mmCIF file of C-alpha atoms in Angstrom:
data_model
loop_
_atom_site.group_PDB
_atom_site.id
_atom_site.type_symbol
_atom_site.label_atom_id
_atom_site.label_comp_id
_atom_site.label_asym_id
_atom_site.label_seq_id
_atom_site.Cartn_x
_atom_site.Cartn_y
_atom_site.Cartn_z
ATOM 1 C CA UNK A 1 -45.061 -2.115 1.445
ATOM 2 C CA UNK A 2 -48.605 -1.002 1.621
ATOM 3 C CA UNK A 3 -49.665 2.665 2.628
ATOM 4 C CA UNK A 4 -52.352 2.278 5.583
ATOM 5 C CA UNK A 5 -53.755 5.238 7.138
ATOM 6 C CA UNK A 6 -53.237 5.549 11.315
ATOM 7 C CA UNK A 7 -56.019 3.625 13.685
ATOM 8 C CA UNK A 8 -57.228 6.287 15.977
ATOM 9 C CA UNK A 9 -56.145 6.070 19.392
ATOM 10 C CA UNK A 10 -58.962 4.087 20.531
ATOM 11 C CA UNK A 11 -59.644 0.397 22.346
ATOM 12 C CA UNK A 12 -60.050 -2.397 19.503
ATOM 13 C CA UNK A 13 -60.574 -6.149 19.987
ATOM 14 C CA UNK A 14 -57.594 -8.111 18.241
ATOM 15 C CA UNK A 15 -56.375 -11.117 18.192
ATOM 16 C CA UNK A 16 -52.635 -11.399 19.958
ATOM 17 C CA UNK A 17 -49.733 -13.295 17.937
ATOM 18 C CA UNK A 18 -47.277 -14.082 20.870
ATOM 19 C CA UNK A 19 -43.641 -13.851 19.567
ATOM 20 C CA UNK A 20 -40.287 -15.628 20.627
ATOM 21 C CA UNK A 21 -36.846 -13.840 19.522
ATOM 22 C CA UNK A 22 -38.869 -11.141 17.115
ATOM 23 C CA UNK A 23 -40.251 -7.898 17.709
ATOM 24 C CA UNK A 24 -42.164 -6.164 15.333
ATOM 25 C CA UNK A 25 -41.538 -1.977 13.440
ATOM 26 C CA UNK A 26 -44.769 -0.169 12.301
ATOM 27 C CA UNK A 27 -43.004 -0.414 8.339
ATOM 28 C CA UNK A 28 -41.823 -3.502 9.260
ATOM 29 C CA UNK A 29 -42.787 -6.821 6.542
ATOM 30 C CA UNK A 30 -41.665 -9.888 7.817
ATOM 31 C CA UNK A 31 -42.621 -13.857 7.436
ATOM 32 C CA UNK A 32 -43.002 -15.819 10.358
ATOM 33 C CA UNK A 33 -43.013 -19.394 10.708
ATOM 34 C CA UNK A 34 -46.453 -20.343 13.544
ATOM 35 C CA UNK A 35 -46.811 -23.531 14.606
ATOM 36 C CA UNK A 36 -48.504 -23.278 18.445
ATOM 37 C CA UNK A 37 -52.696 -24.146 17.485
ATOM 38 C CA UNK A 38 -53.515 -21.546 19.601
ATOM 39 C CA UNK A 39 -51.414 -18.830 17.209
ATOM 40 C CA UNK A 40 -52.172 -19.902 14.433
ATOM 41 C CA UNK A 41 -55.675 -20.031 15.687
ATOM 42 C CA UNK A 42 -54.876 -16.018 16.017
ATOM 43 C CA UNK A 43 -53.966 -16.387 12.746
ATOM 44 C CA UNK A 44 -57.680 -17.865 11.271
ATOM 45 C CA UNK A 45 -59.123 -15.457 13.018
ATOM 46 C CA UNK A 46 -57.421 -12.358 11.516
ATOM 47 C CA UNK A 47 -58.066 -13.945 7.880
ATOM 48 C CA UNK A 48 -61.455 -13.821 9.270
ATOM 49 C CA UNK A 49 -62.347 -10.105 9.954
ATOM 50 C CA UNK A 50 -59.882 -7.346 8.179
ATOM 51 C CA UNK A 51 -56.332 -9.345 8.511
ATOM 52 C CA UNK A 52 -55.565 -7.869 11.460
ATOM 53 C CA UNK A 53 -53.239 -9.127 13.996
ATOM 54 C CA UNK A 54 -51.990 -7.987 17.497
ATOM 55 C CA UNK A 55 -48.218 -8.790 17.289
ATOM 56 C CA UNK A 56 -46.652 -9.058 21.420
ATOM 57 C CA UNK A 57 -43.122 -10.216 21.710
ATOM 58 C CA UNK A 58 -42.262 -13.144 24.865
ATOM 59 C CA UNK A 59 -40.305 -12.188 27.835
ATOM 60 C CA UNK A 60 -38.673 -15.133 28.090
ATOM 61 C CA UNK A 61 -38.422 -17.094 24.383
ATOM 62 C CA UNK A 62 -38.385 -20.346 25.682
ATOM 63 C CA UNK A 63 -41.691 -20.545 26.939
ATOM 64 C CA UNK A 64 -43.766 -22.242 25.306
ATOM 65 C CA UNK A 65 -48.221 -21.868 26.446
ATOM 66 C CA UNK A 66 -47.404 -17.510 27.603
ATOM 67 C CA UNK A 67 -49.500 -16.392 29.696
ATOM 68 C CA UNK A 68 -50.942 -12.102 30.034
ATOM 69 C CA UNK A 69 -47.476 -12.131 32.181
ATOM 70 C CA UNK A 70 -45.314 -13.652 30.155
ATOM 71 C CA UNK A 71 -45.701 -10.552 27.006
ATOM 72 C CA UNK A 72 -44.674 -7.570 27.134
ATOM 73 C CA UNK A 73 -47.162 -3.904 27.580
ATOM 74 C CA UNK A 74 -46.598 -2.769 23.624
ATOM 75 C CA UNK A 75 -46.954 -4.676 20.286
ATOM 76 C CA UNK A 76 -47.664 -4.046 16.981
ATOM 77 C CA UNK A 77 -51.051 -3.879 15.214
ATOM 78 C CA UNK A 78 -50.321 -5.754 11.937
ATOM 79 C CA UNK A 79 -51.659 -6.644 8.845
ATOM 80 C CA UNK A 80 -51.288 -10.146 7.517
ATOM 81 C CA UNK A 81 -50.261 -10.170 3.577
ATOM 82 C CA UNK A 82 -49.644 -13.227 2.913
ATOM 83 C CA UNK A 83 -50.143 -17.273 4.376
ATOM 84 C CA UNK A 84 -49.376 -20.602 3.807
ATOM 85 C CA UNK A 85 -49.642 -23.449 5.545
ATOM 86 C CA UNK A 86 -47.073 -25.338 5.044
ATOM 87 C CA UNK A 87 -47.385 -29.556 4.824
ATOM 88 C CA UNK A 88 -45.908 -30.406 8.207
ATOM 89 C CA UNK A 89 -48.840 -28.684 9.955
ATOM 90 C CA UNK A 90 -46.961 -25.036 10.755
ATOM 91 C CA UNK A 91 -48.480 -21.829 9.306
ATOM 92 C CA UNK A 92 -46.107 -19.318 7.400
ATOM 93 C CA UNK A 93 -47.512 -15.575 7.255
ATOM 94 C CA UNK A 94 -46.310 -12.465 5.772
ATOM 95 C CA UNK A 95 -47.102 -9.656 7.933
ATOM 96 C CA UNK A 96 -46.486 -6.150 7.483
ATOM 97 C CA UNK A 97 -46.518 -3.909 10.940
ATOM 98 C CA UNK A 98 -49.022 -0.482 10.669
ATOM 99 C CA UNK A 99 -48.497 0.810 15.202
ATOM 100 C CA UNK A 100 -47.670 1.051 18.210
ATOM 101 C CA UNK A 101 -50.004 -0.102 20.525
ATOM 102 C CA UNK A 102 -50.632 -0.653 24.008
ATOM 103 C CA UNK A 103 -51.946 -3.404 25.198
ATOM 104 C CA UNK A 104 -55.195 -3.034 28.049
ATOM 105 C CA UNK A 105 -55.684 -6.864 28.327
ATOM 106 C CA UNK A 106 -55.333 -10.487 27.598
ATOM 107 C CA UNK A 107 -57.787 -13.092 27.466
ATOM 108 C CA UNK A 108 -56.371 -16.716 26.793
ATOM 109 C CA UNK A 109 -59.583 -17.903 24.952
ATOM 110 C CA UNK A 110 -60.280 -21.396 24.537
ATOM 111 C CA UNK A 111 -58.563 -21.153 21.040
ATOM 112 C CA UNK A 112 -56.569 -18.482 20.418
ATOM 113 C CA UNK A 113 -55.826 -14.447 23.399
ATOM 114 C CA UNK A 114 -57.388 -12.260 22.274
ATOM 115 C CA UNK A 115 -56.059 -8.464 23.208
ATOM 116 C CA UNK A 116 -58.192 -5.301 23.399
ATOM 117 C CA UNK A 117 -54.902 -2.513 22.624
ATOM 118 C CA UNK A 118 -55.102 1.173 22.253
ATOM 119 C CA UNK A 119 -53.397 2.570 18.544
ATOM 120 C CA UNK A 120 -50.837 4.273 20.536
ATOM 121 C CA UNK A 121 -49.947 7.971 18.301
ATOM 122 C CA UNK A 122 -46.497 9.419 17.816
ATOM 123 C CA UNK A 123 -45.968 12.605 19.996
ATOM 124 C CA UNK A 124 -44.791 14.752 17.383
ATOM 125 C CA UNK A 125 -46.458 18.031 18.553
ATOM 126 C CA UNK A 126 -43.076 20.068 19.481
ATOM 127 C CA UNK A 127 -42.975 22.760 21.118
ATOM 128 C CA UNK A 128 -39.980 25.317 19.031
ATOM 129 C CA UNK A 129 -36.857 25.203 18.620
ATOM 130 C CA UNK A 130 -37.574 20.972 19.597
ATOM 131 C CA UNK A 131 -38.706 20.494 15.452
ATOM 132 C CA UNK A 132 -35.148 21.396 14.566
ATOM 133 C CA UNK A 133 -33.822 19.217 17.384
ATOM 134 C CA UNK A 134 -35.920 16.279 16.335
ATOM 135 C CA UNK A 135 -34.113 16.853 12.543
ATOM 136 C CA UNK A 136 -30.330 17.277 14.074
ATOM 137 C CA UNK A 137 -30.855 13.623 15.945
ATOM 138 C CA UNK A 138 -32.214 12.070 12.449
ATOM 139 C CA UNK A 139 -29.540 12.954 10.330
ATOM 140 C CA UNK A 140 -27.046 12.655 13.076
ATOM 141 C CA UNK A 141 -28.666 8.631 13.419
ATOM 142 C CA UNK A 142 -28.842 8.250 9.444
ATOM 143 C CA UNK A 143 -25.187 9.264 8.731
ATOM 144 C CA UNK A 144 -24.077 6.876 12.004
ATOM 145 C CA UNK A 145 -26.362 3.906 10.538
ATOM 146 C CA UNK A 146 -24.430 4.928 7.349
ATOM 147 C CA UNK A 147 -21.180 4.020 8.997
ATOM 148 C CA UNK A 148 -22.552 0.671 10.500
ATOM 149 C CA UNK A 149 -23.539 -0.305 6.930
ATOM 150 C CA UNK A 150 -19.740 -0.143 5.232
ATOM 151 C CA UNK A 151 -18.818 -1.109 8.605
ATOM 152 C CA UNK A 152 -21.572 -4.627 8.279
ATOM 153 C CA UNK A 153 -20.285 -6.711 5.107
ATOM 154 C CA UNK A 154 -24.561 -8.414 5.923
ATOM 155 C CA UNK A 155 -26.238 -5.197 5.254
ATOM 156 C CA UNK A 156 -26.707 -4.614 1.036
ATOM 157 C CA UNK A 157 -25.863 -1.085 1.085
ATOM 158 C CA UNK A 158 -28.806 -0.258 -1.270
ATOM 159 C CA UNK A 159 -30.319 -0.331 2.005
ATOM 160 C CA UNK A 160 -28.938 2.894 2.496
ATOM 161 C CA UNK A 161 -30.889 4.391 -0.761
ATOM 162 C CA UNK A 162 -34.256 3.155 0.212
ATOM 163 C CA UNK A 163 -34.112 4.746 4.076
ATOM 164 C CA UNK A 164 -32.805 7.788 2.618
ATOM 165 C CA UNK A 165 -35.683 8.680 1.202
ATOM 166 C CA UNK A 166 -37.866 7.850 4.201
ATOM 167 C CA UNK A 167 -38.789 11.948 6.233
ATOM 168 C CA UNK A 168 -40.330 10.664 8.990
ATOM 169 C CA UNK A 169 -38.228 10.627 11.686
ATOM 170 C CA UNK A 170 -39.796 8.551 13.586
ATOM 171 C CA UNK A 171 -40.585 5.304 10.779
ATOM 172 C CA UNK A 172 -36.685 6.062 10.242
ATOM 173 C CA UNK A 173 -35.930 5.338 13.450
ATOM 174 C CA UNK A 174 -37.731 2.186 13.426
ATOM 175 C CA UNK A 175 -36.610 0.665 10.295
ATOM 176 C CA UNK A 176 -33.056 1.740 11.308
ATOM 177 C CA UNK A 177 -33.931 -0.072 14.519
ATOM 178 C CA UNK A 178 -35.295 -3.292 12.290
ATOM 179 C CA UNK A 179 -32.200 -3.721 10.637
ATOM 180 C CA UNK A 180 -29.842 -3.452 13.886
ATOM 181 C CA UNK A 181 -28.724 -7.537 14.822
ATOM 182 C CA UNK A 182 -29.843 -5.638 19.468
ATOM 183 C CA UNK A 183 -31.354 -7.959 21.651
ATOM 184 C CA UNK A 184 -34.726 -8.064 21.959
ATOM 185 C CA UNK A 185 -35.061 -6.012 24.913
ATOM 186 C CA UNK A 186 -33.009 -3.210 23.519
ATOM 187 C CA UNK A 187 -35.456 -3.454 20.612
ATOM 188 C CA UNK A 188 -38.396 -3.327 23.246
ATOM 189 C CA UNK A 189 -37.161 -0.575 24.116
ATOM 190 C CA UNK A 190 -37.015 1.624 21.115
ATOM 191 C CA UNK A 191 -40.844 -0.149 20.995
ATOM 192 C CA UNK A 192 -41.844 1.849 24.007
ATOM 193 C CA UNK A 193 -41.070 4.820 23.103
ATOM 194 C CA UNK A 194 -44.293 7.153 21.042
ATOM 195 C CA UNK A 195 -41.984 9.722 21.479
ATOM 196 C CA UNK A 196 -40.372 10.510 18.728
ATOM 197 C CA UNK A 197 -36.976 12.876 20.293
ATOM 198 C CA UNK A 198 -36.703 10.287 23.345
ATOM 199 C CA UNK A 199 -36.803 7.077 20.250
ATOM 200 C CA UNK A 200 -34.493 8.611 18.041
ATOM 201 C CA UNK A 201 -31.636 9.660 21.381
ATOM 202 C CA UNK A 202 -31.758 5.917 21.912
ATOM 203 C CA UNK A 203 -31.271 4.480 18.786
ATOM 204 C CA UNK A 204 -28.721 6.944 18.172
ATOM 205 C CA UNK A 205 -26.764 5.415 21.203
ATOM 206 C CA UNK A 206 -27.957 2.219 19.666
ATOM 207 C CA UNK A 207 -26.316 2.182 16.652
ATOM 208 C CA UNK A 208 -22.904 4.132 18.065
ATOM 209 C CA UNK A 209 -22.386 1.295 19.531
ATOM 210 C CA UNK A 210 -23.053 -1.269 16.851
ATOM 211 C CA UNK A 211 -20.003 1.144 14.976
ATOM 212 C CA UNK A 212 -17.805 0.716 17.897
ATOM 213 C CA UNK A 213 -17.898 -3.448 18.684
ATOM 214 C CA UNK A 214 -17.860 -3.545 14.284
ATOM 215 C CA UNK A 215 -14.067 -0.942 14.724
ATOM 216 C CA UNK A 216 -13.074 -2.815 17.224
ATOM 217 C CA UNK A 217 -14.302 -6.341 15.429
ATOM 218 C CA UNK A 218 -11.988 -5.084 12.232
ATOM 219 C CA UNK A 219 -9.239 -4.235 14.123
ATOM 220 C CA UNK A 220 -8.685 -7.837 15.425
ATOM 221 C CA UNK A 221 -9.694 -9.453 12.457
ATOM 222 C CA UNK A 222 -6.656 -7.823 11.130
ATOM 223 C CA UNK A 223 -4.295 -7.648 14.148
ATOM 224 C CA UNK A 224 -5.032 -11.505 13.454
ATOM 225 C CA UNK A 225 -4.417 -11.689 9.838
ATOM 226 C CA UNK A 226 -1.321 -10.244 10.208
ATOM 227 C CA UNK A 227 -0.169 -11.967 12.218
ATOM 228 C CA UNK A 228 -1.010 -15.521 9.941
ATOM 229 C CA UNK A 229 0.533 -13.477 7.487
ATOM 230 C CA UNK A 230 3.796 -12.717 9.322
ATOM 231 C CA UNK A 231 3.991 -17.160 10.519
ATOM 232 C CA UNK A 232 3.340 -17.988 6.583
ATOM 233 C CA UNK A 233 6.434 -15.852 6.301
ATOM 234 C CA UNK A 234 8.287 -17.623 9.356
ATOM 235 C CA UNK A 235 7.582 -21.472 7.442
ATOM 236 C CA UNK A 236 8.959 -20.012 4.210
ATOM 237 C CA UNK A 237 11.622 -18.318 5.611
ATOM 238 C CA UNK A 238 13.076 -21.133 7.779
ATOM 239 C CA UNK A 239 11.927 -23.520 4.807
ATOM 240 C CA UNK A 240 15.040 -21.371 2.218
ATOM 241 C CA UNK A 241 16.792 -21.407 5.733
ATOM 242 C CA UNK A 242 16.830 -25.018 5.606
ATOM 243 C CA UNK A 243 17.349 -25.998 2.058
ATOM 244 C CA UNK A 244 20.218 -23.741 2.524
ATOM 245 C CA UNK A 245 21.402 -26.062 5.925
ATOM 246 C CA UNK A 246 21.413 -29.002 3.732
ATOM 247 C CA UNK A 247 23.309 -27.042 1.039
ATOM 248 C CA UNK A 248 26.019 -26.518 3.367
ATOM 249 C CA UNK A 249 26.000 -29.497 4.926
ATOM 250 C CA UNK A 250 26.235 -31.377 1.932
ATOM 251 C CA UNK A 251 28.727 -30.156 0.750
ATOM 252 C CA UNK A 252 33.014 -31.191 1.420
ATOM 253 C CA UNK A 253 35.042 -29.511 3.317
ATOM 254 C CA UNK A 254 36.139 -26.661 1.681
ATOM 255 C CA UNK A 255 33.479 -26.216 -1.244
ATOM 256 C CA UNK A 256 33.184 -23.467 -3.322
ATOM 257 C CA UNK A 257 31.740 -20.831 -1.631
ATOM 258 C CA UNK A 258 30.791 -18.687 -4.673
ATOM 259 C CA UNK A 259 29.275 -21.203 -5.970
ATOM 260 C CA UNK A 260 26.548 -21.644 -2.634
ATOM 261 C CA UNK A 261 26.856 -17.806 -3.131
ATOM 262 C CA UNK A 262 25.583 -18.081 -6.658
ATOM 263 C CA UNK A 263 22.637 -20.196 -5.776
ATOM 264 C CA UNK A 264 21.628 -18.274 -2.669
ATOM 265 C CA UNK A 265 21.301 -15.328 -4.857
ATOM 266 C CA UNK A 266 19.572 -17.791 -7.522
ATOM 267 C CA UNK A 267 17.076 -18.307 -5.258
ATOM 268 C CA UNK A 268 15.563 -14.669 -5.234
ATOM 269 C CA UNK A 269 14.394 -14.901 -1.864
ATOM 270 C CA UNK A 270 13.214 -12.917 1.231
ATOM 271 C CA UNK A 271 16.050 -10.382 1.799
ATOM 272 C CA UNK A 272 15.219 -12.250 5.736
ATOM 273 C CA UNK A 273 15.959 -15.395 4.712
ATOM 274 C CA UNK A 274 18.927 -14.460 1.834
ATOM 275 C CA UNK A 275 20.564 -12.469 5.073
ATOM 276 C CA UNK A 276 20.794 -15.353 7.147
ATOM 277 C CA UNK A 277 21.151 -18.587 4.429
ATOM 278 C CA UNK A 278 25.073 -16.064 3.852
ATOM 279 C CA UNK A 279 25.389 -16.153 7.976
ATOM 280 C CA UNK A 280 25.457 -19.766 7.335
ATOM 281 C CA UNK A 281 28.388 -19.371 4.947
ATOM 282 C CA UNK A 282 30.956 -17.517 7.307
#
């Protein structure tokens, strides 16, 4: 990840790339696949200047030709790290989120969208004891995320090592939010929050909810597994009993009960099956 300085909180004009189904946070590195002609032109325009582009999520992903009203008011200024044109005419681009920004206006130009945006500084100036409250929230969020990662096998545990080294509370919140499977609207709310305390509070609720969902999922999977194991045991029991019943049915009247009992014991069947088989002899 490249070290980048914050942009001054002054309005700037940047090419704009509307995003479907994804919210990009500061410090987040993500590959994007771009196919719309105007979006490709926006990337090309950014590459010709400082490689900076404004990333804004669409309110409705299905809208193929969005207008300014179809985009959220807060996005992320990003730097283009790599850009690759693919044989089918689409573009794969690797971007790194740099800083939140408020969209002041969007111009739908002939070739691409251009946005006038104001970079948003994180609200860190907190009076007195509020600083310790933010630190307490940071630790609580980290603890909950630790639970989440241990329950979710899809996330490599190494992520905890990298996140634990992040001291900045706002950056920690953004990094964790980027790893959660939240709906777009929920992620956008977190992006909208420039106040770090409010962002951590919202994130804590989101992580807690995800942990609860994973715990319920774990219980359901355990219950289903136990039921399947019981069904398998019952099937095996029934097969054993059928075999004994066949043995009893084929024997002549007055067959050697002792011999059959020996066969039951020799079968080393489960206790349930043995009891049921022995009851057939009575």
